[in-house]
Structures are given as C-alpha cells and as structure tokens.
Amino acid sequence: MRTEAIEAWTQLYAAVGLLAVICASCAALKTIVELRGGTVAFPHATWTQKFLWFPRLWLRFQLAYMSGFPCIMGIALLYAHYIGFAAFNPS
C-alpha cells in the first residue's frame, strides 16, 4: 500500500472519529436537557418500569445520536473529496 493512501485513510478515520465524538456529546447533552427540562418523563411506579427506564433512556440517546449520522457522512464525503478520491486507492 502506498504511503499516500495510508496517510489519506488515517486522516479520514481520524476525522470521522472526531465527528463521532462531537455527535455523541451533542446527543448526550440533548438527552440531559430533555431529562432536566421535563420533556421526557419516564414512568417508574412499578418494578418493571424502573427496570426498563435505563434501556428507554439509552434508546432515546441512540436515536439522538443516529440523527447526526447524515451530517457525519456528508462531512466525511466532502473531506474525502477534498483529499482526493484517487488518494484512497491502495495500489
């Protein structure tokens, strides 16, 4: 594999990793704001509802995270275009 291709792939993976961290932070902040603001109130009167509270919260976080996927994909494609798609060819 050429050095140029390794460098291009490394830069792309680093950029996508940074975007994923930013997206996860925003999703966590959104979930916390919704919980504190009372927008989301999970019932926890029974034992079953208490047991299912965390999975529901986790699902809410995951939905908020996945809503940022199109943005991550778009930025990654624009970044790959900026580097040049030919640079990613391993041969």
Tab-separated table of N, CA and C in Angstrom:
chain	number	residue	atom	x	y	z
A	1	MET	N	0.849	-1.174	0.000
A	1	MET	CA	0.000	0.000	0.000
A	1	MET	C	0.894	1.235	0.000
A	2	ARG	N	0.515	2.185	-0.778
A	2	ARG	CA	1.313	3.409	-0.880
A	2	ARG	C	1.215	4.220	0.402
A	3	THR	N	2.233	4.989	0.670
A	3	THR	CA	2.274	5.846	1.850
A	3	THR	C	1.175	6.908	1.778
A	4	GLU	N	0.942	7.409	0.583
A	4	GLU	CA	-0.104	8.427	0.392
A	4	GLU	C	-1.487	7.876	0.745
A	5	ALA	N	-1.757	6.634	0.362
A	5	ALA	CA	-3.051	6.012	0.663
A	5	ALA	C	-3.206	5.759	2.159
A	6	ILE	N	-2.148	5.293	2.803
A	6	ILE	CA	-2.205	5.075	4.254
A	6	ILE	C	-2.467	6.382	4.986
A	7	GLU	N	-1.793	7.433	4.562
A	7	GLU	CA	-1.989	8.741	5.192
A	7	GLU	C	-3.409	9.261	4.965
A	8	ALA	N	-3.937	9.075	3.753
A	8	ALA	CA	-5.300	9.533	3.453
A	8	ALA	C	-6.323	8.785	4.296
A	9	TRP	N	-6.183	7.452	4.401
A	9	TRP	CA	-7.119	6.671	5.198
A	9	TRP	C	-7.011	7.032	6.678
A	10	THR	N	-5.802	7.246	7.165
A	10	THR	CA	-5.617	7.620	8.568
A	10	THR	C	-6.277	8.963	8.860
A	11	GLN	N	-6.100	9.916	7.978
A	11	GLN	CA	-6.732	11.223	8.160
A	11	GLN	C	-8.247	11.119	8.125
A	12	LEU	N	-8.771	10.297	7.223
A	12	LEU	CA	-10.222	10.135	7.127
A	12	LEU	C	-10.782	9.473	8.385
A	13	TYR	N	-10.130	8.428	8.875
A	13	TYR	CA	-10.590	7.767	10.099
A	13	TYR	C	-10.509	8.694	11.305
A	14	ALA	N	-9.472	9.496	11.385
A	14	ALA	CA	-9.348	10.451	12.488
A	14	ALA	C	-10.461	11.492	12.428
A	15	ALA	N	-10.759	11.970	11.239
A	15	ALA	CA	-11.818	12.974	11.080
A	15	ALA	C	-13.185	12.397	11.439
A	16	VAL	N	-13.475	11.183	10.985
A	16	VAL	CA	-14.763	10.556	11.293
A	16	VAL	C	-14.855	10.247	12.787
A	17	GLY	N	-13.766	9.835	13.401
A	17	GLY	CA	-13.750	9.602	14.852
A	17	GLY	C	-14.036	10.874	15.627
A	18	LEU	N	-13.433	11.973	15.206
A	18	LEU	CA	-13.692	13.251	15.864
A	18	LEU	C	-15.151	13.664	15.699
A	19	LEU	N	-15.699	13.471	14.513
A	19	LEU	CA	-17.107	13.789	14.282
A	19	LEU	C	-18.026	12.914	15.124
A	20	ALA	N	-17.680	11.656	15.297
A	20	ALA	CA	-18.496	10.757	16.122
A	20	ALA	C	-18.474	11.192	17.581
A	21	VAL	N	-17.333	11.643	18.067
A	21	VAL	CA	-17.247	12.144	19.447
A	21	VAL	C	-18.088	13.406	19.613
A	22	ILE	N	-18.026	14.287	18.648
A	22	ILE	CA	-18.828	15.512	18.705
A	22	ILE	C	-20.319	15.169	18.677
A	23	CYS	N	-20.702	14.234	17.819
A	23	CYS	CA	-22.109	13.836	17.716
A	23	CYS	C	-22.585	13.173	19.003
A	24	ALA	N	-21.762	12.331	19.606
A	24	ALA	CA	-22.130	11.679	20.863
A	24	ALA	C	-22.269	12.700	21.984
A	25	SER	N	-21.403	13.684	22.007
A	25	SER	CA	-21.500	14.742	23.028
A	25	SER	C	-22.789	15.536	22.872
A	26	CYS	N	-23.115	15.863	21.645
A	26	CYS	CA	-24.360	16.606	21.401
A	26	CYS	C	-25.588	15.773	21.756
A	27	ALA	N	-25.558	14.483	21.448
A	27	ALA	CA	-26.683	13.606	21.779
A	27	ALA	C	-26.831	13.465	23.287
A	28	ALA	N	-25.713	13.340	23.996
A	28	ALA	CA	-25.769	13.248	25.461
A	28	ALA	C	-26.303	14.547	26.058
A	29	LEU	N	-25.844	15.679	25.544
A	29	LEU	CA	-26.330	16.967	26.030
A	29	LEU	C	-27.825	17.117	25.772
A	30	LYS	N	-28.286	16.696	24.597
A	30	LYS	CA	-29.716	16.773	24.273
A	30	LYS	C	-30.534	15.899	25.225
A	31	THR	N	-30.031	14.698	25.505
A	31	THR	CA	-30.736	13.787	26.406
A	31	THR	C	-30.801	14.358	27.816
A	32	ILE	N	-29.707	14.935	28.286
A	32	ILE	CA	-29.680	15.538	29.622
A	32	ILE	C	-30.626	16.724	29.708
A	33	VAL	N	-30.631	17.565	28.688
A	33	VAL	CA	-31.525	18.730	28.681
A	33	VAL	C	-32.983	18.288	28.672
A	34	GLU	N	-33.298	17.241	27.909
A	34	GLU	CA	-34.670	16.736	27.884
A	34	GLU	C	-35.075	16.169	29.233
A	35	LEU	N	-34.170	15.489	29.896
A	35	LEU	CA	-34.488	14.936	31.218
A	35	LEU	C	-34.678	16.035	32.252
A	36	ARG	N	-33.783	16.998	32.261
A	36	ARG	CA	-33.874	18.083	33.249
A	36	ARG	C	-35.056	19.009	32.986
A	37	GLY	N	-35.384	19.205	31.723
A	37	GLY	CA	-36.479	20.092	31.368
A	37	GLY	C	-37.845	19.467	31.531
A	38	GLY	N	-37.887	18.173	31.718
A	38	GLY	CA	-39.168	17.502	31.894
A	38	GLY	C	-39.853	17.142	30.599
A	39	THR	N	-39.170	17.326	29.476
A	39	THR	CA	-39.749	16.949	28.190
A	39	THR	C	-39.979	15.447	28.138
A	40	VAL	N	-39.042	14.717	28.698
A	40	VAL	CA	-39.134	13.261	28.744
A	40	VAL	C	-39.297	12.856	30.194
A	41	ALA	N	-40.423	12.261	30.494
A	41	ALA	CA	-40.658	11.762	31.847
A	41	ALA	C	-40.984	10.284	31.733
A	42	PHE	N	-40.058	9.469	32.168
A	42	PHE	CA	-40.285	8.035	32.113
A	42	PHE	C	-41.003	7.595	33.375
A	43	PRO	N	-42.104	6.874	33.233
A	43	PRO	CA	-42.816	6.406	34.425
A	43	PRO	C	-41.989	5.355	35.150
A	44	HIS	N	-41.939	5.450	36.457
A	44	HIS	CA	-41.182	4.481	37.242
A	44	HIS	C	-41.927	4.143	38.539
A	45	ALA	N	-43.197	3.819	38.373
A	45	ALA	CA	-44.012	3.468	39.531
A	45	ALA	C	-43.867	1.995	39.900
A	46	THR	N	-43.775	1.134	38.911
A	46	THR	CA	-43.659	-0.300	39.190
A	46	THR	C	-42.215	-0.750	38.994
A	47	TRP	N	-41.940	-1.976	39.430
A	47	TRP	CA	-40.601	-2.528	39.310
A	47	TRP	C	-40.208	-2.704	37.850
A	48	THR	N	-41.139	-3.123	37.009
A	48	THR	CA	-40.865	-3.313	35.585
A	48	THR	C	-40.537	-1.986	34.915
A	49	GLN	N	-41.263	-0.947	35.264
A	49	GLN	CA	-40.986	0.370	34.689
A	49	GLN	C	-39.626	0.893	35.137
A	50	LYS	N	-39.257	0.635	36.381
A	50	LYS	CA	-37.930	1.032	36.863
A	50	LYS	C	-36.846	0.257	36.131
A	51	PHE	N	-37.098	-1.025	35.882
A	51	PHE	CA	-36.137	-1.869	35.195
A	51	PHE	C	-35.938	-1.425	33.740
A	52	LEU	N	-36.988	-0.953	33.101
A	52	LEU	CA	-36.924	-0.539	31.701
A	52	LEU	C	-36.559	0.929	31.512
A	53	TRP	N	-36.334	1.655	32.597
A	53	TRP	CA	-36.027	3.079	32.476
A	53	TRP	C	-34.704	3.313	31.755
A	54	PHE	N	-33.661	2.610	32.149
A	54	PHE	CA	-32.357	2.818	31.505
A	54	PHE	C	-32.351	2.411	30.034
A	55	PRO	N	-32.912	1.270	29.643
A	55	PRO	CA	-32.947	0.960	28.200
A	55	PRO	C	-33.724	2.004	27.383
A	56	ARG	N	-34.778	2.540	27.945
A	56	ARG	CA	-35.520	3.585	27.227
A	56	ARG	C	-34.687	4.852	27.090
A	57	LEU	N	-33.972	5.185	28.145
A	57	LEU	CA	-33.087	6.349	28.087
A	57	LEU	C	-31.975	6.112	27.071
A	58	TRP	N	-31.414	4.902	27.059
A	58	TRP	CA	-30.370	4.555	26.103
A	58	TRP	C	-30.895	4.616	24.674
A	59	LEU	N	-32.116	4.156	24.443
A	59	LEU	CA	-32.716	4.229	23.118
A	59	LEU	C	-32.903	5.675	22.689
A	60	ARG	N	-33.325	6.512	23.612
A	60	ARG	CA	-33.501	7.936	23.304
A	60	ARG	C	-32.171	8.575	22.905
A	61	PHE	N	-31.101	8.218	23.646
A	61	PHE	CA	-29.763	8.715	23.315
A	61	PHE	C	-29.327	8.223	21.938
A	62	GLN	N	-29.560	6.936	21.651
A	62	GLN	CA	-29.162	6.364	20.368
A	62	GLN	C	-29.904	7.014	19.203
A	63	LEU	N	-31.178	7.305	19.390
A	63	LEU	CA	-31.938	7.975	18.331
A	63	LEU	C	-31.404	9.384	18.080
A	64	ALA	N	-31.042	10.073	19.161
A	64	ALA	CA	-30.458	11.404	19.002
A	64	ALA	C	-29.095	11.311	18.307
A	65	TYR	N	-28.318	10.283	18.647
A	65	TYR	CA	-27.003	10.093	18.013
A	65	TYR	C	-27.155	9.767	16.537
A	66	MET	N	-28.082	8.874	16.219
A	66	MET	CA	-28.257	8.468	14.823
A	66	MET	C	-28.834	9.577	13.947
A	67	SER	N	-29.483	10.546	14.557
A	67	SER	CA	-29.982	11.658	13.754
A	67	SER	C	-28.832	12.514	13.229
A	68	GLY	N	-27.646	12.393	13.827
A	68	GLY	CA	-26.480	13.122	13.346
A	68	GLY	C	-25.692	12.373	12.281
A	69	PHE	N	-26.067	11.117	11.982
A	69	PHE	CA	-25.333	10.315	11.004
A	69	PHE	C	-25.280	10.946	9.611
A	70	PRO	N	-26.367	11.483	9.078
A	70	PRO	CA	-26.269	12.082	7.744
A	70	PRO	C	-25.258	13.226	7.690
A	71	CYS	N	-25.170	13.967	8.765
A	71	CYS	CA	-24.206	15.065	8.812
A	71	CYS	C	-22.777	14.520	8.824
A	72	ILE	N	-22.530	13.488	9.627
A	72	ILE	CA	-21.205	12.878	9.676
A	72	ILE	C	-20.833	12.317	8.306
A	73	MET	N	-21.763	11.626	7.671
A	73	MET	CA	-21.493	11.039	6.363
A	73	MET	C	-21.223	12.119	5.319
A	74	GLY	N	-21.995	13.179	5.344
A	74	GLY	CA	-21.779	14.268	4.393
A	74	GLY	C	-20.430	14.934	4.572
A	75	ILE	N	-20.059	15.209	5.813
A	75	ILE	CA	-18.765	15.845	6.076
A	75	ILE	C	-17.631	14.900	5.688
A	76	ALA	N	-17.775	13.610	5.974
A	76	ALA	CA	-16.732	12.650	5.605
A	76	ALA	C	-16.564	12.578	4.084
A	77	LEU	N	-17.670	12.585	3.356
A	77	LEU	CA	-17.572	12.559	1.893
A	77	LEU	C	-16.946	13.838	1.344
A	78	LEU	N	-17.309	14.977	1.920
A	78	LEU	CA	-16.691	16.229	1.484
A	78	LEU	C	-15.195	16.257	1.804
A	79	TYR	N	-14.825	15.706	2.948
A	79	TYR	CA	-13.415	15.647	3.322
A	79	TYR	C	-12.647	14.710	2.391
A	80	ALA	N	-13.252	13.568	2.050
A	80	ALA	CA	-12.616	12.642	1.108
A	80	ALA	C	-12.481	13.284	-0.276
A	81	HIS	N	-13.468	14.053	-0.665
A	81	HIS	CA	-13.388	14.774	-1.936
A	81	HIS	C	-12.269	15.810	-1.888
A	82	TYR	N	-12.123	16.474	-0.755
A	82	TYR	CA	-11.073	17.480	-0.594
A	82	TYR	C	-9.677	16.838	-0.702
A	83	ILE	N	-9.506	15.683	-0.056
A	83	ILE	CA	-8.221	14.977	-0.128
A	83	ILE	C	-8.005	14.457	-1.549
A	84	GLY	N	-9.072	13.995	-2.148
A	84	GLY	CA	-8.994	13.424	-3.496
A	84	GLY	C	-9.254	11.928	-3.406
A	85	PHE	N	-10.284	11.479	-4.094
A	85	PHE	CA	-10.655	10.064	-4.028
A	85	PHE	C	-9.544	9.161	-4.564
A	86	ALA	N	-8.733	9.662	-5.464
A	86	ALA	CA	-7.641	8.862	-6.016
A	86	ALA	C	-6.592	8.532	-4.951
A	87	ALA	N	-6.495	9.348	-3.926
A	87	ALA	CA	-5.504	9.110	-2.872
A	87	ALA	C	-5.851	7.877	-2.039
A	88	PHE	N	-7.107	7.442	-2.063
A	88	PHE	CA	-7.538	6.289	-1.269
A	88	PHE	C	-7.311	4.965	-1.985
A	89	ASN	N	-6.874	4.994	-3.237
A	89	ASN	CA	-6.611	3.778	-3.990
A	89	ASN	C	-5.347	3.119	-3.437
A	90	PRO	N	-5.430	1.875	-2.942
A	90	PRO	CA	-4.263	1.258	-2.311
A	90	PRO	C	-3.180	0.818	-3.297
A	91	SER	N	-3.500	0.681	-4.559
A	91	SER	CA	-2.480	0.183	-5.491
A	91	SER	C	-1.776	1.309	-6.209
